[in-house]
XYZ file of C-alpha atoms in Angstrom:
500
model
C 0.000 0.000 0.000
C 0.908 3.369 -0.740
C 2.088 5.856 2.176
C 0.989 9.381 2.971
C 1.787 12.081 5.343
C -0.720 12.645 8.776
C 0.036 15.113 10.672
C -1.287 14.993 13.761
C -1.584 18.612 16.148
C 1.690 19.448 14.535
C 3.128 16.011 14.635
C 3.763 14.513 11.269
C 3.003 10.488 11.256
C 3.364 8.256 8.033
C 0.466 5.867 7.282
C -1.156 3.646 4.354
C -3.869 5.010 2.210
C -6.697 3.012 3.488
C -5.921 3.368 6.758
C -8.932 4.519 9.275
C -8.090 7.413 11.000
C -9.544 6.444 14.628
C -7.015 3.329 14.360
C -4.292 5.870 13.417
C -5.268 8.352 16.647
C -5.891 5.599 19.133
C -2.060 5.030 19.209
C -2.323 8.400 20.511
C -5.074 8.013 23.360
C -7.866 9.320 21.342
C -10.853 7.655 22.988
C -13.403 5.475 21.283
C -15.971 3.975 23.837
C -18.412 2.572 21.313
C -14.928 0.757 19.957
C -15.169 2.742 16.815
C -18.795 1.398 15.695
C -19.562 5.024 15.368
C -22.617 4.955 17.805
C -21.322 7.379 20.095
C -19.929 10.030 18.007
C -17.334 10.766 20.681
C -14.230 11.220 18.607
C -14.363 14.205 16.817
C -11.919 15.961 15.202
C -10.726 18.576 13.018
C -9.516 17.160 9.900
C -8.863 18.612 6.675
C -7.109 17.223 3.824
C -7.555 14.200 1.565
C -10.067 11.913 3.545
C -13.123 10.123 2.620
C -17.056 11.674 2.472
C -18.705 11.678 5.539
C -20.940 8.344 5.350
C -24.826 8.067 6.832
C -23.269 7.593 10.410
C -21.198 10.577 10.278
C -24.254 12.806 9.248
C -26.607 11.727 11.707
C -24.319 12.415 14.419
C -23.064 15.617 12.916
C -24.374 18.579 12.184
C -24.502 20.491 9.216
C -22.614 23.528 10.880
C -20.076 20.584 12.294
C -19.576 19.077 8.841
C -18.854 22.399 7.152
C -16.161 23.210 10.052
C -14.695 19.862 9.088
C -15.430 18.031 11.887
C -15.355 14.272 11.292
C -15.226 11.158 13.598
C -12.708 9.363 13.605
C -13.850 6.379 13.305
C -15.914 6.594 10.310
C -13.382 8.768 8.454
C -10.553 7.032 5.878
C -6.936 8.873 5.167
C -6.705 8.850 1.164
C -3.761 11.033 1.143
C -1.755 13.913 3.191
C -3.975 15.148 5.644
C -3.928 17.466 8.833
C -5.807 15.927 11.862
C -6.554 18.539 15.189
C -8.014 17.150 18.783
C -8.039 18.563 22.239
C -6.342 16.063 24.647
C -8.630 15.441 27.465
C -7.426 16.582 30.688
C -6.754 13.560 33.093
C -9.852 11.823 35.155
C -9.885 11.730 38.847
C -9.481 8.029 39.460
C -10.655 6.657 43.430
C -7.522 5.487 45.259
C -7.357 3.016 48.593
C -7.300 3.659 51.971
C -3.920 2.859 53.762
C -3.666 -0.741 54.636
C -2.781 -2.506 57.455
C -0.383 -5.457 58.192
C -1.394 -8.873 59.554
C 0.100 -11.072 61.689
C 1.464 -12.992 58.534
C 4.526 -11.965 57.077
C 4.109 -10.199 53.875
C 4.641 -10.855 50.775
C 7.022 -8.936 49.788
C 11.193 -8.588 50.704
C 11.912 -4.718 50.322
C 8.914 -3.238 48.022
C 5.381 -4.293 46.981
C 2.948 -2.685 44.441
C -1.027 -3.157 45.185
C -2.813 -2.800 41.621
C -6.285 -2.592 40.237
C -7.393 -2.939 36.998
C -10.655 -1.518 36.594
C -12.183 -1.528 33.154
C -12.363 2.650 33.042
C -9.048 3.174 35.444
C -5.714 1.827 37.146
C -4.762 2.296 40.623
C -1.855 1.445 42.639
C -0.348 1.358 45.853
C 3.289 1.353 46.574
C 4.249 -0.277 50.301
C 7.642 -0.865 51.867
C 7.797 -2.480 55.790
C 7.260 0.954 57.075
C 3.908 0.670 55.078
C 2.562 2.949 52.446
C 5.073 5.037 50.575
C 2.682 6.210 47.651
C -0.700 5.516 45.510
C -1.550 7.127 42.050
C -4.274 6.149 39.361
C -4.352 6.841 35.340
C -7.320 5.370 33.133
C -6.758 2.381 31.413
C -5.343 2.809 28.269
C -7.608 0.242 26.783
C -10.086 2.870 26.651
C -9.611 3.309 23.088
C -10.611 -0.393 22.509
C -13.924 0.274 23.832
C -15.659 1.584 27.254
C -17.049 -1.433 28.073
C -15.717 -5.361 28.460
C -17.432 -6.428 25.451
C -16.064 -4.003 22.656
C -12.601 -5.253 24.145
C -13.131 -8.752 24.614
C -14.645 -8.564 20.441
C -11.377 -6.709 19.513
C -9.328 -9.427 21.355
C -11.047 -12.103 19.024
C -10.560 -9.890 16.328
C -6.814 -9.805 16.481
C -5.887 -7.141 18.710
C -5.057 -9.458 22.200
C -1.613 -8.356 21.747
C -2.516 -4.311 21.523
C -4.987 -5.019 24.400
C -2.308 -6.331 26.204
C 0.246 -3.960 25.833
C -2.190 -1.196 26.018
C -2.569 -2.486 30.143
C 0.588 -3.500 30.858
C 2.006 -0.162 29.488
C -0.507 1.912 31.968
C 0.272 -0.266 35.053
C 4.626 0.082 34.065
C 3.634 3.919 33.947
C 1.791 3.970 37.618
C 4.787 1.712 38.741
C 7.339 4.570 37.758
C 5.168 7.048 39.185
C 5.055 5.576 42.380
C 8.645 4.734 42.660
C 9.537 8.507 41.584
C 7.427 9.731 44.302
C 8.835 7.270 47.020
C 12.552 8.493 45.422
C 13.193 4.173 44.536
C 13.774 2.526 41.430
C 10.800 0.545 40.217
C 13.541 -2.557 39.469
C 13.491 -2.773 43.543
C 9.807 -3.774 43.735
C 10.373 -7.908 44.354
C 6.047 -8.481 44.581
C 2.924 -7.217 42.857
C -0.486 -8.317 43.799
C -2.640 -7.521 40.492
C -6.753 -8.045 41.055
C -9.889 -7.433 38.576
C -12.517 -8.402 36.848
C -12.374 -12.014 35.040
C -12.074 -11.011 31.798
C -9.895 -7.823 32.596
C -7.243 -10.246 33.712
C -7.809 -12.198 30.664
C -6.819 -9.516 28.288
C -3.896 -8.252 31.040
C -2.495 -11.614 30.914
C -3.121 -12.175 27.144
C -4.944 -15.025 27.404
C -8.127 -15.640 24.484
C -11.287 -14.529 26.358
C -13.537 -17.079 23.744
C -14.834 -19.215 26.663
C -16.042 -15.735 28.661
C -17.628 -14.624 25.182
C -20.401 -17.129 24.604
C -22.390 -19.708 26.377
C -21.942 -21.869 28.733
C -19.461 -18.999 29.842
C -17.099 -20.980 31.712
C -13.812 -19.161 32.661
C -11.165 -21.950 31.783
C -8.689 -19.973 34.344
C -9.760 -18.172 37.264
C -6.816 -16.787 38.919
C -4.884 -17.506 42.157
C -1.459 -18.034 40.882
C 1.817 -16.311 40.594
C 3.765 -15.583 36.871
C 6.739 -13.285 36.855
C 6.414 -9.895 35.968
C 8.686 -9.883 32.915
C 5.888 -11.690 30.900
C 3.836 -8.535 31.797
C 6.892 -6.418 30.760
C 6.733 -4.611 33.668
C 9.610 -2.314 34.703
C 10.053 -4.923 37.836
C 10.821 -7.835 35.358
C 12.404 -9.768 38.679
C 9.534 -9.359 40.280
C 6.392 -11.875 41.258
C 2.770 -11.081 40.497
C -0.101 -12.533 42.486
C -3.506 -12.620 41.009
C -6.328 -13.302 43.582
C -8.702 -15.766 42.744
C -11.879 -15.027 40.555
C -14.832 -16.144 41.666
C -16.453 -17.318 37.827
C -16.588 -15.942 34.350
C -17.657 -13.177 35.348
C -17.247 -12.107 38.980
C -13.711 -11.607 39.543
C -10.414 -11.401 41.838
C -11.602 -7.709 42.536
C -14.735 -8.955 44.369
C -13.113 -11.444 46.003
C -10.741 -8.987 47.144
C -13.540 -6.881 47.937
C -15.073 -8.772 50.282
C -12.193 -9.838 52.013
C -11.647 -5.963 52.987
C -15.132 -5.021 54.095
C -15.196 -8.470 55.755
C -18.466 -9.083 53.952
C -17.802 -13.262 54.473
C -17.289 -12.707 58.031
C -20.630 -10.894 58.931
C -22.770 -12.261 61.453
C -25.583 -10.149 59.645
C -27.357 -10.387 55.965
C -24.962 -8.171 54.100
C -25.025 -6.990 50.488
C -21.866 -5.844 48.749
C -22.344 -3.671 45.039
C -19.855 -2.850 42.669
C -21.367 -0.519 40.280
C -19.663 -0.011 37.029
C -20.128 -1.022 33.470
C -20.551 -4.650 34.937
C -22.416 -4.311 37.944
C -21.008 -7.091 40.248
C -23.225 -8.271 43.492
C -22.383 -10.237 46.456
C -25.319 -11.066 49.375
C -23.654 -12.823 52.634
C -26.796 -14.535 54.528
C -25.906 -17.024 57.671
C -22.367 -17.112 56.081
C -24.125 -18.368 52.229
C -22.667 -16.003 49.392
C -24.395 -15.661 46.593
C -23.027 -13.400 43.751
C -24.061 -12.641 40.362
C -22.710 -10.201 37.347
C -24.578 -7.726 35.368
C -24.324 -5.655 32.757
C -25.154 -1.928 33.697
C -23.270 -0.795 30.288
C -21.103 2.262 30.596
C -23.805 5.259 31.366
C -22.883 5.398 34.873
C -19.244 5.328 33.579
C -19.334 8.854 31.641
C -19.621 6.965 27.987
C -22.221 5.967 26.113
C -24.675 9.520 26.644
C -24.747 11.835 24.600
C -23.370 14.485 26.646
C -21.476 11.908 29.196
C -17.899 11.762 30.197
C -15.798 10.823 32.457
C -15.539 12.513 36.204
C -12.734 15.063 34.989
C -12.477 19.333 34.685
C -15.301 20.253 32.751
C -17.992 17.577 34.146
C -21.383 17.975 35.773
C -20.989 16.057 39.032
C -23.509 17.463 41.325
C -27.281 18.313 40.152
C -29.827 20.081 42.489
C -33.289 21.469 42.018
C -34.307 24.575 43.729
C -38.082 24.324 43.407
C -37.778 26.154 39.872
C -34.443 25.255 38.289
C -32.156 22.770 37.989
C -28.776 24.231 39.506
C -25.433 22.251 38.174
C -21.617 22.276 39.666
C -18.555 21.529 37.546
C -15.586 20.085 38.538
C -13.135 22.205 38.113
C -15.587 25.353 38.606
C -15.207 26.124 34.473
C -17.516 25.565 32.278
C -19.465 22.609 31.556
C -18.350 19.865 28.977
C -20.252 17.330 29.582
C -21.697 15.120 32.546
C -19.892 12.136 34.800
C -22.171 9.406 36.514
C -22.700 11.315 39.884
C -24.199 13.861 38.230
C -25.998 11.596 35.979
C -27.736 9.807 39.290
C -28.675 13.705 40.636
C -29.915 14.659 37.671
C -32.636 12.174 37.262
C -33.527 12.476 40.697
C -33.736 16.401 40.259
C -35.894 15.420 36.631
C -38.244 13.402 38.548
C -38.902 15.671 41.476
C -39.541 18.205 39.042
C -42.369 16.298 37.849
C -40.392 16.820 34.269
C -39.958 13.116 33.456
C -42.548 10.747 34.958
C -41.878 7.260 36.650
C -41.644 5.582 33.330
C -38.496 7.757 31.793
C -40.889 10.206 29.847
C -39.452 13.240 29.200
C -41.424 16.122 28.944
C -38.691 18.073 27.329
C -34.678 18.010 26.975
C -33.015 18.306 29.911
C -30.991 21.373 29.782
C -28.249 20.759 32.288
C -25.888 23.390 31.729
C -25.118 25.639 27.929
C -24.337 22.919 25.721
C -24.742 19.675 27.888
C -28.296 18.122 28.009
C -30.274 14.766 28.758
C -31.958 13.605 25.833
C -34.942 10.901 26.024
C -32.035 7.964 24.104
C -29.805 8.818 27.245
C -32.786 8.523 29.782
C -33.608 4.870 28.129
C -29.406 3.974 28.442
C -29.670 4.551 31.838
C -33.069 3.063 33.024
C -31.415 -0.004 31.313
C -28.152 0.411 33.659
C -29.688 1.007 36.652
C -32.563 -1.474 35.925
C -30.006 -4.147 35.815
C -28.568 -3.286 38.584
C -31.121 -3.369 40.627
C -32.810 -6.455 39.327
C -29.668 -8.070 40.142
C -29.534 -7.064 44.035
C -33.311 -7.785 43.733
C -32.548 -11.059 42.270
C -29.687 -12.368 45.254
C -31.876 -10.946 47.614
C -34.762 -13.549 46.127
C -32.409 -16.328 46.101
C -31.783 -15.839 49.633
C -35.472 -15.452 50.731
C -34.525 -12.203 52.403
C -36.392 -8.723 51.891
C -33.974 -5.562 51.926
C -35.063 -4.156 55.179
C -33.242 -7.325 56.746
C -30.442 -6.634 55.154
C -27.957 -5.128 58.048
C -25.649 -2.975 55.719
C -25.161 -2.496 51.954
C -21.775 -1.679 51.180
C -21.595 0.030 47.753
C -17.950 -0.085 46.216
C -15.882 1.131 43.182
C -15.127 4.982 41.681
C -18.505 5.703 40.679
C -20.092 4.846 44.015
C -17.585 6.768 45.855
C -19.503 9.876 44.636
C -22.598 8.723 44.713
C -25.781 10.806 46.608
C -27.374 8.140 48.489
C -30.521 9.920 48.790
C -30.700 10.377 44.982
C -29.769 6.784 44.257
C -32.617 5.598 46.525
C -34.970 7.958 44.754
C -34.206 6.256 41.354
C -34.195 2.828 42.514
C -30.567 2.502 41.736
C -30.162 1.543 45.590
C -32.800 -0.355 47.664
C -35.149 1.612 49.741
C -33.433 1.444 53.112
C -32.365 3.806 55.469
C -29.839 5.733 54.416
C -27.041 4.984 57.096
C -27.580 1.535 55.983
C -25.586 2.378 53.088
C -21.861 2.535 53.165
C -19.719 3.974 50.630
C -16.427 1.793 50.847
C -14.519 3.403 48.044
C -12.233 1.050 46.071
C -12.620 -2.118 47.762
C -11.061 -3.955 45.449
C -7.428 -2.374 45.744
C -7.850 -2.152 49.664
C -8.138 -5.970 49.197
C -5.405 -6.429 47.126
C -3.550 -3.923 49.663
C -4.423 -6.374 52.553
C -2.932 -9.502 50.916
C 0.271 -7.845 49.958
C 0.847 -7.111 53.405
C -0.400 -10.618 54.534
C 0.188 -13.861 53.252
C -1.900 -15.834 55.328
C -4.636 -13.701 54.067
C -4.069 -15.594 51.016
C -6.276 -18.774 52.182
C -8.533 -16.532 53.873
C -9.172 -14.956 49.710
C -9.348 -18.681 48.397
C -11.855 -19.734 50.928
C -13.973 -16.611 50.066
C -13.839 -17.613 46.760
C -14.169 -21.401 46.897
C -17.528 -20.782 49.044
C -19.524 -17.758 46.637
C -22.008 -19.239 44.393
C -22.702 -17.971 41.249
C -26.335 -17.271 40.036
C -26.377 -17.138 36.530
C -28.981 -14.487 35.638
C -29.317 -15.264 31.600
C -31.715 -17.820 32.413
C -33.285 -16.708 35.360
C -36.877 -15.957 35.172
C -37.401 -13.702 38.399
C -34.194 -11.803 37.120
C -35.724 -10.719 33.974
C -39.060 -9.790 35.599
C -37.003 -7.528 38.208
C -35.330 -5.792 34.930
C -38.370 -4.672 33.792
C -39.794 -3.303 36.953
C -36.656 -1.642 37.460
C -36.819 0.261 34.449
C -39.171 2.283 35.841
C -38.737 5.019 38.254
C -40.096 5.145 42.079
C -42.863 7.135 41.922
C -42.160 10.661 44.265
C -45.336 10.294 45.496
């Protein structure tokens, strides 16, 4: 194939005619949550130069005023010859860290240093711990981002061919935490000797390079779950002497970061019904009762995630994270104080509250009118249905362990909620969109990330080890595909509590 010249906000890349410009950009972090199926119309650019026609896709999602400013997406557009491409590099999201962890009466795992890490599908965090305990933490989002916002788009692009990429798209974001961390503890990252990785199934699937086929089609029957060492150099990791430690996973698709998870909130241990909820694109559910655990996975989707709306993004400057109605308006705050850009998942949660309250959008997602949010960012009626799908499955799936247990929610002693997006949750907000059970609210505990705490706690205790094994050994795994009181629960939580 013939070769032209790209350049690329000044920088000047070579590439094949042919080539699709989105592929070409995502070397550069240019996001692409749909995975570049063009359904989200998220990565637009300036581009002028010798590139294809807009197609049907790119003129539904762009305007006419866009189009004639040559803005394209990326991912529908084609380079047929030298070209000039301009985007505005996102400014970095905040990404939840862990608490400090303590040490056990086991020894720990590691000799000098040892790195904590959890891969989340939207972000990476790490811990860095010597014996005088934690030196530093820091967080980036996962550079498979541009693979996809959710598991599926990645775990299709794996099959597709692109394992490798996927791979070295992880590995490459958890080297660059691990050189952060050792730059702010002034040590080399060579001197960390043990790494304790956890996350979802299928996230430590693509991390590890394995083929995710069993996780992508029925029976879904992980053929590896976890809890065993490998050496870091297969990771090429900037530690290639070190070990690694992945937790167990509990099935296909709850993972070593619930397991984890539990073992820091000491969900297994409770003497009390107890109901743990990680909410992110796969909404992952644990119920303890009389020492039984049942879990379960389900897919939310990415709308409490920032992608997938049409005005969504992550929880970075420029995002609506707090919504609140004063009787006559809707009133909006912006990280970062500027001006809004778009809207992150807390503010999603607020704002439907705030919409229903309003008596704007009635208890089955009806929307009188757009939601004007802030000058340029808005709820349309397709992002209302995206997220009474999310939050519907979450909550038939808490509905659905809480059946399986014969146990109504008021007996439930505490519900833990876990993960970034829960961190900055409203709790009254969540309860008055049936995202959260209705309990009372000190029933609900934010516990942050749970699953790096976890990871934290076995690093610094090996006998902990068994303790995570046993956890996992004893969860059982409802499998909702084929569960009839599941799907009934879906559809009833599609719709909204009514106010009244």
């Amino acid at each position: 194939m013939e070769a032209t010249e790209v350049t690329v906000n000044g920088k000047i890349f070579r590439a094949e005619k042919g080539t699709n410009l989105g592929e070409l950009l995502r070397k550069e972090g240019l996001a692409m949550p749909c995975a570049g199926m063009g359904r989200c119309g998220k990565c637009r650019v300036h581009a002028q130069g010798e590139l294809s026609d807009p197609d049907a896709v790119e003129r539904k999602k762009l305007s006419e005023q866009e189009l004639a400013e040559h803005i394209r997406l990326a991912c529908r557009t084609v380079i047929l010859g030298p070209c000039r491409v301009e985007w505005e590099r996102e400014a970095g999201m905040e990404v939840r860290l862990g608490e400090k962890a303590s040490f056990g009466k086991g020894e720990p795992l590691f000799d000098r240093l040892g790195a904590a890490v959890d891969v989340g599908t939207t972000t990476l965090a790490a811990q860095l711990y010597a014996k005088e305990g934690l030196l530093a933490q820091a967080g980036v989002e996962n550079p498979q981002k541009a693979y996809g916002a959710d598991v599926i788009s990645r775990v299709e692009r794996s099959l597709a061919g692109e394992g490798q990429e996927l791979k070295s798209a992880v590995c490459g974001g958890i080297g660059e935490l691990l050189r952060e961390l050792a730059d702010r503890a002034g040590v080399l990252p060579e001197q960390i000797d043990t790494l304790v990785i956890t996350g979802n199934t299928s996230m430590l699937y693509l991390l590890t390079g394995r083929s995710p086929e069993c996780l992508s089609h029925a029976p879904f029957q992980a053929d590896w779950l976890a809890g065993e060492w490998i050496k870091a150099d297969v990771l090429g990791l900037p530690c290639p002497n070190a070990r690694v430690y992945f937790p167990p996973c509990i099935s296909a698709f709850v993972g070593a970061d619930i397991t984890c998870a539990m073992l820091h909130t000491g969900l297994g241990d409770a003497a009390e019904p107890e109901l743990l909820a990680d909410i992110g694109t796969n909404g992952e559910i644990v119920l303890n009762k009389g020492g039984e655990l049942f879990c379960c996975s389900t897919a939310a989707g990415p709308a409490f995630e920032g992608a997938g709306l049409s005005c969504g993004m992550p929880g970075k400057d420029g995002a609506i994270f707090r919504v609140e109605w004063d009787g006559s308006s809707l009133e909006s705050s912006v990280i970062g104080g500027g001006e809004a850009k778009g809207i992150c998942g807390s503010g999603v949660v607020d704002a439907v509250s705030c919409l229903l309250r309003s008596g704007w959008m009635d208890e089955t997602g009806f929307l009188e009118e757009e939601a004007v949010l802030a000058e340029g960012v808005e709820l349309l009626q397709e992002d209302i249905r995206k997220i009474q799908l999310a939050k519907g499955a979450i909550f038939a799936g808490m509905q659905t362990m809480l059946h399986r247990a014969a146990l109504p929610a008021r007996e439930v002693s505490r519900i833990l909620v876990a993960g970034g997006f829960g961190s900055s949750l409203n709790i009254k907000n969540a309860i008055s969109i049936g995202l959260l059970p209705d309990v009372e609210e000190g029933r609900i505990v934010i516990c942050g990330n749970a699953a790096l705490d976890g990871a934290a706690d076995l690093l610094l205790d090996g006998d902990r080890r068994k303790a995570a094994e046993e956890l996992a050994r004893r969860a059982v795994t409802v499998e909702l595909a084929a569960d009839e009181y599941f799907k009934n629960s879906y559809m009833d939580g599609m719709l909204f509590p009514d106010e009244e």
